[in-house]
Short mmCIF file of C-alpha atoms and ligand atoms in Angstrom, two decimals:
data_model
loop_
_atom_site.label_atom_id
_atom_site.label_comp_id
_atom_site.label_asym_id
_atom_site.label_seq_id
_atom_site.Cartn_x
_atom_site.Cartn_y
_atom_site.Cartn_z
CA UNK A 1079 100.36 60.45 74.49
CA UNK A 1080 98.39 63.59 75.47
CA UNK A 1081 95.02 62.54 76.95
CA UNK A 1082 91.84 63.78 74.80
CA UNK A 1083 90.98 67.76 76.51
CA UNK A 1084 88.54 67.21 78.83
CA UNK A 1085 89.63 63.32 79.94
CA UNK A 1086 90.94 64.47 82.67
CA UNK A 1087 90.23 67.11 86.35
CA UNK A 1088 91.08 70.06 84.78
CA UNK A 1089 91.78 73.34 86.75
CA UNK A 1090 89.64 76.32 85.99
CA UNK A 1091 91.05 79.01 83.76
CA UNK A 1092 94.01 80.86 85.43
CA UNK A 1093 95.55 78.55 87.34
CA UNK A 1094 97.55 76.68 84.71
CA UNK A 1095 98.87 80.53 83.86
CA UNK A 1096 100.46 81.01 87.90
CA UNK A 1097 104.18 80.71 88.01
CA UNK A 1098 104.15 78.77 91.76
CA UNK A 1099 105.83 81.24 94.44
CA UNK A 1100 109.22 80.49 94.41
CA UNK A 1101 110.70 81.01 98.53
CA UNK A 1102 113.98 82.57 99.37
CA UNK A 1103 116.51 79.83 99.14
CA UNK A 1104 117.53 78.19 102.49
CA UNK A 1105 120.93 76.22 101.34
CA UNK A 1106 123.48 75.99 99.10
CA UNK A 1107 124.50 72.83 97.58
CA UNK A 1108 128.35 71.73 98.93
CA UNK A 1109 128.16 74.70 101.77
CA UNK A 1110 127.43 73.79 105.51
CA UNK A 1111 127.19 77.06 107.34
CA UNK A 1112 124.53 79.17 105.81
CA UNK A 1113 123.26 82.65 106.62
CA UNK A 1114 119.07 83.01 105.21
CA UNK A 1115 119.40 86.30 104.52
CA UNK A 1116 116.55 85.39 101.58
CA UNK A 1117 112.94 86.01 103.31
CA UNK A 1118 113.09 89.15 105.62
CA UNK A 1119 113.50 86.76 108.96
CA UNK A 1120 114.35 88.39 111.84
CA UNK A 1121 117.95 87.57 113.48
CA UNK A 1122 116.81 88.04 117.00
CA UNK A 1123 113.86 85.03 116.58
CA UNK A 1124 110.61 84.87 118.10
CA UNK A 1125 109.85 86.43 121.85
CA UNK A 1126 110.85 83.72 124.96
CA UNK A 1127 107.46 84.38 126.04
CA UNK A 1128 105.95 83.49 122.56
CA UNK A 1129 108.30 80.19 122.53
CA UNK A 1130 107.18 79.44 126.18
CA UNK A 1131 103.54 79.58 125.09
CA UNK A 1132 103.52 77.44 121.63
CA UNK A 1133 105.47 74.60 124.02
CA UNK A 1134 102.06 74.86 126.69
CA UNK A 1135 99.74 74.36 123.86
CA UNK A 1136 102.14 71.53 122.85
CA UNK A 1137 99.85 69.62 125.91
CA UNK A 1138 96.32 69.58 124.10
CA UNK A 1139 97.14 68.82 120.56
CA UNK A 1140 94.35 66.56 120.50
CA UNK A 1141 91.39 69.23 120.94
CA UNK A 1142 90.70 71.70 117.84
CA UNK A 1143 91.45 75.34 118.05
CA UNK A 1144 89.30 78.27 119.14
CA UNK A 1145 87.70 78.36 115.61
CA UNK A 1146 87.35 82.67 116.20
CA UNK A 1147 91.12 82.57 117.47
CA UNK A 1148 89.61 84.80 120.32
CA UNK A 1149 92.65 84.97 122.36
CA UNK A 1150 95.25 86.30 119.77
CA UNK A 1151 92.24 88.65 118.37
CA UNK A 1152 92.00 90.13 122.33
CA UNK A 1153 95.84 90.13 122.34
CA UNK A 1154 96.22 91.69 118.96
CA UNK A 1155 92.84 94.68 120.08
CA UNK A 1156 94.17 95.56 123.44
CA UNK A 1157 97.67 96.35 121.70
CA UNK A 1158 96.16 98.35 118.69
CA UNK A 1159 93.15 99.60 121.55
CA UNK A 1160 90.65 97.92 119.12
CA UNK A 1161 87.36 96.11 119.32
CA UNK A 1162 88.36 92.80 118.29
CA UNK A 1163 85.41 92.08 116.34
CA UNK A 1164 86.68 94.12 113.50
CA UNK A 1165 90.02 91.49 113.41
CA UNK A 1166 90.43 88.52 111.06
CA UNK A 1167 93.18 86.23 111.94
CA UNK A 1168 94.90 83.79 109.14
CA UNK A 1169 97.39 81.32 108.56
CA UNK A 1170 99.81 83.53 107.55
CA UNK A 1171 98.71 87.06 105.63
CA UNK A 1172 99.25 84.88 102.72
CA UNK A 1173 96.04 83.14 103.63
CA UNK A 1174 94.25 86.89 104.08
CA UNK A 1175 94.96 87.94 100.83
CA UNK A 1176 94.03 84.94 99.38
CA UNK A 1177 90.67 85.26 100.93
CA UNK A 1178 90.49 88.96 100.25
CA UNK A 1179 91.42 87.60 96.87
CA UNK A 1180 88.81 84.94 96.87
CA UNK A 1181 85.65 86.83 98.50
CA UNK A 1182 86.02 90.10 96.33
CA UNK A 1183 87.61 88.94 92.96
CA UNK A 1184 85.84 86.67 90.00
CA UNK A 1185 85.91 86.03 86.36
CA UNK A 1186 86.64 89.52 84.59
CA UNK A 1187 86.76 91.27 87.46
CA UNK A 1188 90.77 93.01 87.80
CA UNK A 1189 92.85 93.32 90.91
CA UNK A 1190 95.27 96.26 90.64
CA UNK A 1191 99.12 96.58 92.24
CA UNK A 1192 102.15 98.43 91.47
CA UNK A 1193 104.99 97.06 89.17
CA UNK A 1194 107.27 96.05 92.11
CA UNK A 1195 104.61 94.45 94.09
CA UNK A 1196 104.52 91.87 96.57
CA UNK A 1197 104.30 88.53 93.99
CA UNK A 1198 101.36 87.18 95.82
CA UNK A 1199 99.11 89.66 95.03
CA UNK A 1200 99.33 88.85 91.37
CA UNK A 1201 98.89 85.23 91.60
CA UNK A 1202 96.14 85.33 94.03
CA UNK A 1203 94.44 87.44 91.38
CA UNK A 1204 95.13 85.08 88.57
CA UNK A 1205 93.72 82.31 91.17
CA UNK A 1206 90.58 83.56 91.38
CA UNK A 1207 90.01 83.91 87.95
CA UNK A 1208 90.39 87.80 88.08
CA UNK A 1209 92.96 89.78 85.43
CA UNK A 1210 95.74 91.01 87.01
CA UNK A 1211 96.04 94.62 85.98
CA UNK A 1212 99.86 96.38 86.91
CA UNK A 1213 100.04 100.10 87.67
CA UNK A 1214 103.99 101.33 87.10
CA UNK A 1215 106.36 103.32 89.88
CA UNK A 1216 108.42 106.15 89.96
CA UNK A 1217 111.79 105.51 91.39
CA UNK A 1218 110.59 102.18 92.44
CA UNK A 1219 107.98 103.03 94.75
CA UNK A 1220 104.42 102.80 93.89
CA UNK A 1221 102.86 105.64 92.29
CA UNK A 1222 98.98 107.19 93.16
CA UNK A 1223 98.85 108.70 89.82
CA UNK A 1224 99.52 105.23 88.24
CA UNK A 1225 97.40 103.38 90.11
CA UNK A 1226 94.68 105.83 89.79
CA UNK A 1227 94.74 105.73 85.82
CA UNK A 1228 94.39 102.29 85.68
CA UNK A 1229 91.16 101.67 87.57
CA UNK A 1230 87.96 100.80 84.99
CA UNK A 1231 84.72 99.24 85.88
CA UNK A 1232 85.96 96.31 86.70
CA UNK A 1233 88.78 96.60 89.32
CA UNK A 1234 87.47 95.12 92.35
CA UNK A 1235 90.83 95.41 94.21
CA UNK A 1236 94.07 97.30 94.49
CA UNK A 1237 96.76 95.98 96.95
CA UNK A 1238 99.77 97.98 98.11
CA UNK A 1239 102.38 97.05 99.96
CA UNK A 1240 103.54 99.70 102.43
CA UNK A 1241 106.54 99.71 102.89
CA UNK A 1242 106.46 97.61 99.99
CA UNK A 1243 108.77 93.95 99.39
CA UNK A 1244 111.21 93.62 97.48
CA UNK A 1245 111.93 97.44 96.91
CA UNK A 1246 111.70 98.25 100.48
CA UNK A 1247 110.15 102.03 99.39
CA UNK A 1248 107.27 103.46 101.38
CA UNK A 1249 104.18 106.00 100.51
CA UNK A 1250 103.50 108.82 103.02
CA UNK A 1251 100.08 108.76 104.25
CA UNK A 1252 98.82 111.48 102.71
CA UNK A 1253 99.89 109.40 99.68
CA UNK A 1254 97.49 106.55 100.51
CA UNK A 1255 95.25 109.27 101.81
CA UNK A 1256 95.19 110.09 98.05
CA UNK A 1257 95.27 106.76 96.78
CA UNK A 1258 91.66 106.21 98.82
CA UNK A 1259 90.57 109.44 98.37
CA UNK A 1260 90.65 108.80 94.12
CA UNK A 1261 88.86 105.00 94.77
CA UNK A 1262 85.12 104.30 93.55
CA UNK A 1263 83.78 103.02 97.02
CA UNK A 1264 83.23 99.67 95.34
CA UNK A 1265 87.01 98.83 95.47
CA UNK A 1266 88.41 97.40 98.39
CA UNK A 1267 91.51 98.75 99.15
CA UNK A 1268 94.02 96.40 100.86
CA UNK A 1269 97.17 97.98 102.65
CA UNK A 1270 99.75 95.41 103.15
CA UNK A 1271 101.95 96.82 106.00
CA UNK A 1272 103.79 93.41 106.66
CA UNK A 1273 107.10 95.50 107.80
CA UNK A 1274 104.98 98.49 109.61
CA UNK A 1275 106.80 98.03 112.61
CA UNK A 1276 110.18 99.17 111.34
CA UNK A 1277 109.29 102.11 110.06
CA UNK A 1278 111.09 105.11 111.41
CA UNK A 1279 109.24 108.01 109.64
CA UNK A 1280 106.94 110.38 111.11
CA UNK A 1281 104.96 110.64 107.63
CA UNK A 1282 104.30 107.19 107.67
CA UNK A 1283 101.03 105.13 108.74
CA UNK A 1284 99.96 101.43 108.43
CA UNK A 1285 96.77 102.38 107.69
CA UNK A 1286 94.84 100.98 111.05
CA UNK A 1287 93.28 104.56 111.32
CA UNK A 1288 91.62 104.42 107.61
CA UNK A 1289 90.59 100.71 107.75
CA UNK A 1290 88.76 101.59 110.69
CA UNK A 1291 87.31 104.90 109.48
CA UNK A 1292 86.49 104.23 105.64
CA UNK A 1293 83.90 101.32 104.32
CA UNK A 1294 86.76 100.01 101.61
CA UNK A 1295 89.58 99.83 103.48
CA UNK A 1296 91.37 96.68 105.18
CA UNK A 1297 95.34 96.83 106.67
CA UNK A 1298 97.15 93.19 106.95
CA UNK A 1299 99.44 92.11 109.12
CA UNK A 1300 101.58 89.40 109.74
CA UNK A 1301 103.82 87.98 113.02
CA UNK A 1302 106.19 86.58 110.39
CA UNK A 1303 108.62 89.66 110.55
CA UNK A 1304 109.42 91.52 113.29
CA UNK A 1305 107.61 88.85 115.96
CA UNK A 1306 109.63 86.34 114.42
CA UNK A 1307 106.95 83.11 114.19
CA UNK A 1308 107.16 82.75 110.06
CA UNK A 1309 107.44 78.96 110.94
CA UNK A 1310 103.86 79.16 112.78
CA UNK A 1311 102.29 81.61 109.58
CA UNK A 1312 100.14 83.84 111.57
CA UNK A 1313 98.73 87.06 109.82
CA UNK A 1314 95.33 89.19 110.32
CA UNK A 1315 93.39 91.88 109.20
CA UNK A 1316 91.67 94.86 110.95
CA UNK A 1317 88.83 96.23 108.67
CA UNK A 1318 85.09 97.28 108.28
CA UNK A 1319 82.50 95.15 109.60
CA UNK A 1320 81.33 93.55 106.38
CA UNK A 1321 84.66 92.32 104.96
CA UNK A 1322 85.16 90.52 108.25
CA UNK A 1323 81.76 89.11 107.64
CA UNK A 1324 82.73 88.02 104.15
CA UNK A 1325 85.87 86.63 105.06
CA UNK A 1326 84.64 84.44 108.32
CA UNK A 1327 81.77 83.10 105.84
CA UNK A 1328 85.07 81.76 104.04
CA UNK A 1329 87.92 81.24 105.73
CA UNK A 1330 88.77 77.73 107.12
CA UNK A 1331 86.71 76.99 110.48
CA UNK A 1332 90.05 76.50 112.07
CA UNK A 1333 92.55 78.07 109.97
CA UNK A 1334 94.59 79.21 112.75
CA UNK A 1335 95.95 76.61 114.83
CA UNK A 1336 96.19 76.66 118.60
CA UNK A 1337 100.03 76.83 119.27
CA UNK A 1338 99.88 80.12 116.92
CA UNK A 1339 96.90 81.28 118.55
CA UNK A 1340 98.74 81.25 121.66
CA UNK A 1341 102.41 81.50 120.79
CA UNK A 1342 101.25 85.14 118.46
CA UNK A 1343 98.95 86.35 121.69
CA UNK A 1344 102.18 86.05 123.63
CA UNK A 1345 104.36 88.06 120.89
CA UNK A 1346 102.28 90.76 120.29
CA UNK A 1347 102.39 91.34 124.32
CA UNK A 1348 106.12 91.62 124.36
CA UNK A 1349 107.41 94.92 123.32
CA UNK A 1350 110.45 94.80 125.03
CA UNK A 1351 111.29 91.97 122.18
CA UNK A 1352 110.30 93.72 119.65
CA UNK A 1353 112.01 97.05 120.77
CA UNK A 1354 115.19 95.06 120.67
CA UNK A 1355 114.05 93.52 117.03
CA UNK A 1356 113.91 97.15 116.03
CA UNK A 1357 117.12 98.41 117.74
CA UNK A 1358 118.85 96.03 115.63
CA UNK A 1359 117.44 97.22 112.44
CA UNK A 1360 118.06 100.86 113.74
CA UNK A 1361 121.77 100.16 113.70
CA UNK A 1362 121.93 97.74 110.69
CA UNK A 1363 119.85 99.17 107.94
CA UNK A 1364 122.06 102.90 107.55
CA UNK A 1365 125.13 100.83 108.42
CA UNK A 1366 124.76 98.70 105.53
CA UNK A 1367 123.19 101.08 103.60
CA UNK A 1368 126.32 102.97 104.00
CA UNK A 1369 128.92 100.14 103.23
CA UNK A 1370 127.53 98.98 100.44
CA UNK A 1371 127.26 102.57 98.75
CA UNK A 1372 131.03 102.74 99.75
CA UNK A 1373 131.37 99.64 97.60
CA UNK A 1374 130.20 101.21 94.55
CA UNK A 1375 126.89 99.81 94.53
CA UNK A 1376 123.67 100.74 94.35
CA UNK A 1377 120.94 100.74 97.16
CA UNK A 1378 117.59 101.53 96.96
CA UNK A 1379 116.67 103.37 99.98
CA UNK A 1380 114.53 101.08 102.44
CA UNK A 1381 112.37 101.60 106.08
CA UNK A 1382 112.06 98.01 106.06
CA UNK A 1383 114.31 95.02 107.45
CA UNK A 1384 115.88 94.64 104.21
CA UNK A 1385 117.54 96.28 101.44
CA UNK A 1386 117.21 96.09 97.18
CA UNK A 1387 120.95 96.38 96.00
CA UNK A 1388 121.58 97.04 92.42
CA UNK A 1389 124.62 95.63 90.86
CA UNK A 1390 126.30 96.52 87.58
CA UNK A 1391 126.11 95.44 84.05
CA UNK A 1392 129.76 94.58 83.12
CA UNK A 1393 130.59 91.33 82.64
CA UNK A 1394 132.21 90.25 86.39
CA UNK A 1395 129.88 92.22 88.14
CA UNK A 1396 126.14 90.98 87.89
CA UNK A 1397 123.73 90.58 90.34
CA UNK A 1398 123.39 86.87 89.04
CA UNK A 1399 127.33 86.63 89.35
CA UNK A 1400 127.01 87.96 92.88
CA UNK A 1401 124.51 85.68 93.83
CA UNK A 1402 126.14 82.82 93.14
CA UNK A 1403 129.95 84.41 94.51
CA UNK A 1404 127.86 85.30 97.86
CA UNK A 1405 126.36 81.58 98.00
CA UNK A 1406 129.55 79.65 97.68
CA UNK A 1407 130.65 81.79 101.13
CA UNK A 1408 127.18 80.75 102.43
CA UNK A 1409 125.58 84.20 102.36
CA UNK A 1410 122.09 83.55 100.61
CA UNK A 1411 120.44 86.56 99.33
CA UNK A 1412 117.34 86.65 97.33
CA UNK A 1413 117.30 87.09 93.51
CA UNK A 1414 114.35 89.30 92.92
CA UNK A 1415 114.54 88.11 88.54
CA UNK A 1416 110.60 87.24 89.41
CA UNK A 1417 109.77 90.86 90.47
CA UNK A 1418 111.38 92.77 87.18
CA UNK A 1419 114.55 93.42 89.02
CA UNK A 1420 117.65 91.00 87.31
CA UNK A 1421 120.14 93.52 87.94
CA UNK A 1422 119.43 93.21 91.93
CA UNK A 1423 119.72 91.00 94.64
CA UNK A 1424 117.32 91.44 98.48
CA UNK A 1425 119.30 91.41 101.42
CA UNK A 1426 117.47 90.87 104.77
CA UNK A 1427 119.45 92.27 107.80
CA UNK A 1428 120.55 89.32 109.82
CA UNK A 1429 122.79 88.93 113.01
CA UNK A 1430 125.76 91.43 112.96
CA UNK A 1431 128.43 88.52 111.83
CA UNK A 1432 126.31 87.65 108.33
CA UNK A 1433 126.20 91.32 107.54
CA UNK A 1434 129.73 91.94 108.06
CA UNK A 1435 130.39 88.66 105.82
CA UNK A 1436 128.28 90.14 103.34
CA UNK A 1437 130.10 93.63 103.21
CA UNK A 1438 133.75 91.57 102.93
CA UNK A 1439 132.54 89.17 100.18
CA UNK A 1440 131.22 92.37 98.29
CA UNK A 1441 134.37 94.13 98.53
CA UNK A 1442 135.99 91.41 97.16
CA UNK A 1443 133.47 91.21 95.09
CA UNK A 1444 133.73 94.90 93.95
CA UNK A 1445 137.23 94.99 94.08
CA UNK A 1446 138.07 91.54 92.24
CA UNK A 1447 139.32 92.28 88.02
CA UNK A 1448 137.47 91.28 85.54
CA UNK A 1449 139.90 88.69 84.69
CA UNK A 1450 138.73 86.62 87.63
CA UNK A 1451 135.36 86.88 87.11
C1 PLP B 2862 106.61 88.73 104.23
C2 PLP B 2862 105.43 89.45 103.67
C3 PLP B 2862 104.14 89.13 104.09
C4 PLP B 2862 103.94 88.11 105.17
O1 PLP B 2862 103.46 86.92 104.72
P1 PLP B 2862 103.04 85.81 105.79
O2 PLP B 2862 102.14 84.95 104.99
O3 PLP B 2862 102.33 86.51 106.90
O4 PLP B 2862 104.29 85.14 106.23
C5 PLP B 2862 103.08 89.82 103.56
N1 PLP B 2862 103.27 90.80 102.66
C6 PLP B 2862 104.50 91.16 102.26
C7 PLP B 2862 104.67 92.29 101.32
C8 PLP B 2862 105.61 90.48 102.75
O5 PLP B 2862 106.83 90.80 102.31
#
């Protein structure tokens, strides 16, 4: 029997409407040896040195973190050469954007982002109670123009995701110069450059420079890619001094715990890990790029760790067929159905042995008739 309406707790309006985040798969029922190739990892793991630290803090569990997180904010300025009063770290940037979210977004207020966005954006929006309002792309990558046309009164917020997940597309800076340029200065605009660090081109820019210069501007960032520590959920945010106001008047007193504090201080001082992190992706991302195409398929071109491969229609052939023929060998990809895309499937570059699976079990893939589809 359904209770009477209001017998029972009942969560404001929006959150019943959130379809829960749904992470990249991690095994495959019947299959022992399994590549996550699902939620942009990195092969290479987290830095020795960041390892080495999170097992010292293991000694002093009992005593609560540095509620500021003051040594991975002084780790994280003298990298960037910034004052680290102008950081916010988080549990993850998943916990920054929700607090962007929360602090800056309220009943009929809207929060903007492009048709291929990052997932979280939208249901942080619906979360706070806010109308999440979708700009479309061009070619799969977000689109100024779009975004521009769709601001009213209302919007409060506009995330993009640069290079954005699951598309793996960038916006040159003078593109996001644009994008700010064409903002009311009431509407914070957040620049999610979670893959920044792989990004080989020169017209690229995470956006540091503009969240330090402009009043409406804040770049996130997160240790859960390149660095390698998504199992710790570290992220932070460099921006103008009264969003970092706003967001410490929110945030958890101790929302970042101290073997992260200490274990992400020790990452972000190791570039010789993270040149090594990028070397890899250097060689991997054309390489597979390349094989694929030679396949027949489709790949969207990507500066991030990963790549968006489109499959074809026919019967034998589907992304949702490929899915399931890459599982059974073990190979776990990510079906991106959630972000508009059923014809595609998100491959994160892994170790050099799960790639060159991948390409073999796509051939045969490819190459298999119909008839044994
Ligand atoms: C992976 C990812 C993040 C990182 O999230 P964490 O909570 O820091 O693990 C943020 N934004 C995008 C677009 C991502 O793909």
């Amino acid at each position: 029997m359904t209770p009477p309406p209001g017998s029972l707790p009942t969560p404001r309006a929006g959150v019943l409407d959130i379809s829960a985040y749904v992470p990249g798969r991690d095994h495959v029922d019947g299959v022992e040896k399994v590549y996550k190739l699902s939620s942009n990892e990195t092969p290479l793991g987290p830095s020795p040195k960041a390892v080495a630290a999170f097992r010292a803090a293991s000694a002093a569990l009992e005593i609560y973190p540095d509620g500021g997180a003051t040594a991975l904010r002084q780790a994280i300025a003298a990298k960037y050469g910034l004052d680290p009063d102008r950081i916010v770290c988080g549990t993850g940037s998943d916990e920054i954007l929700s607090l962007l979210t929360h602090a800056y977004v309220g009943p009929g207020d809207e929060g903007l982002f492009s048709r291929h966005g990052f997932l979280v954006y939208k249901i942080n929006i619906t979360a706070a109670g806010g109308t999440p309002v979708v700009a479309d792309e061009t070619d799969l990558t977000a689109s100024v123009d779009a975004i521009l046309a769709k601001v009213t009164p209302r919007t409060k917020i506009v995330f993009l995701a640069n290079p954005n997940n699951p598309t793996g597309t960038y916006l040159p800076f003078d593109e996001v110069r644009r994008l700010h340029a064409g903002l009311p200065s009431s509407v914070l605009l957040v620049l999610d450059a979670a893959y920044a660090e792989y990004v080989r081109r020169n017209d690229y820019a995470s956006g540091l420079e503009l969240a330090l210069s402009a009043d409406n501007v804040v770049m996130v960032r997160t240790f859960s890619k390149i660095y390698g520590l998504a199992g710790l959920r570290i992220g932070w945010l460099v921006g103008p001094p009264h969003v970092v106001d706003a967001l410490n008047r929110i945030r958890g007193p101790f929302n970042v715990n101290a073997p992260a504090i200490a274990a992400g201080a020790a990452a972000i001082a190791d570039d010789a890990h993270v040149a090594a992190a990028l070397a890899h992706n250097d060689e991997w991302l054309p390489r597979l790029t390349a094989s694929l195409e030679g396949l027949g398929l489709t790949v969207t071109p990507s500066v991030g760790n990963f790549l968006l491969i489109h499959f074809p229609s026919d019967p034998g052939r589907t992304a949702k067929e490929a899915d399931a023929f890459l599982g059974r060998r073990g190979l776990i990809l990510r079906a991106v159905g959630a972000y508009g895309l059923p014809n595609a499937l998100r491959m994160t570059i892994g170790p050099a042995e799960a790639n060159e699976l991948v390409v073999a079990a796509l051939a045969e893939f490819m190459g298999r008739s119909p008839a044994h589809a």
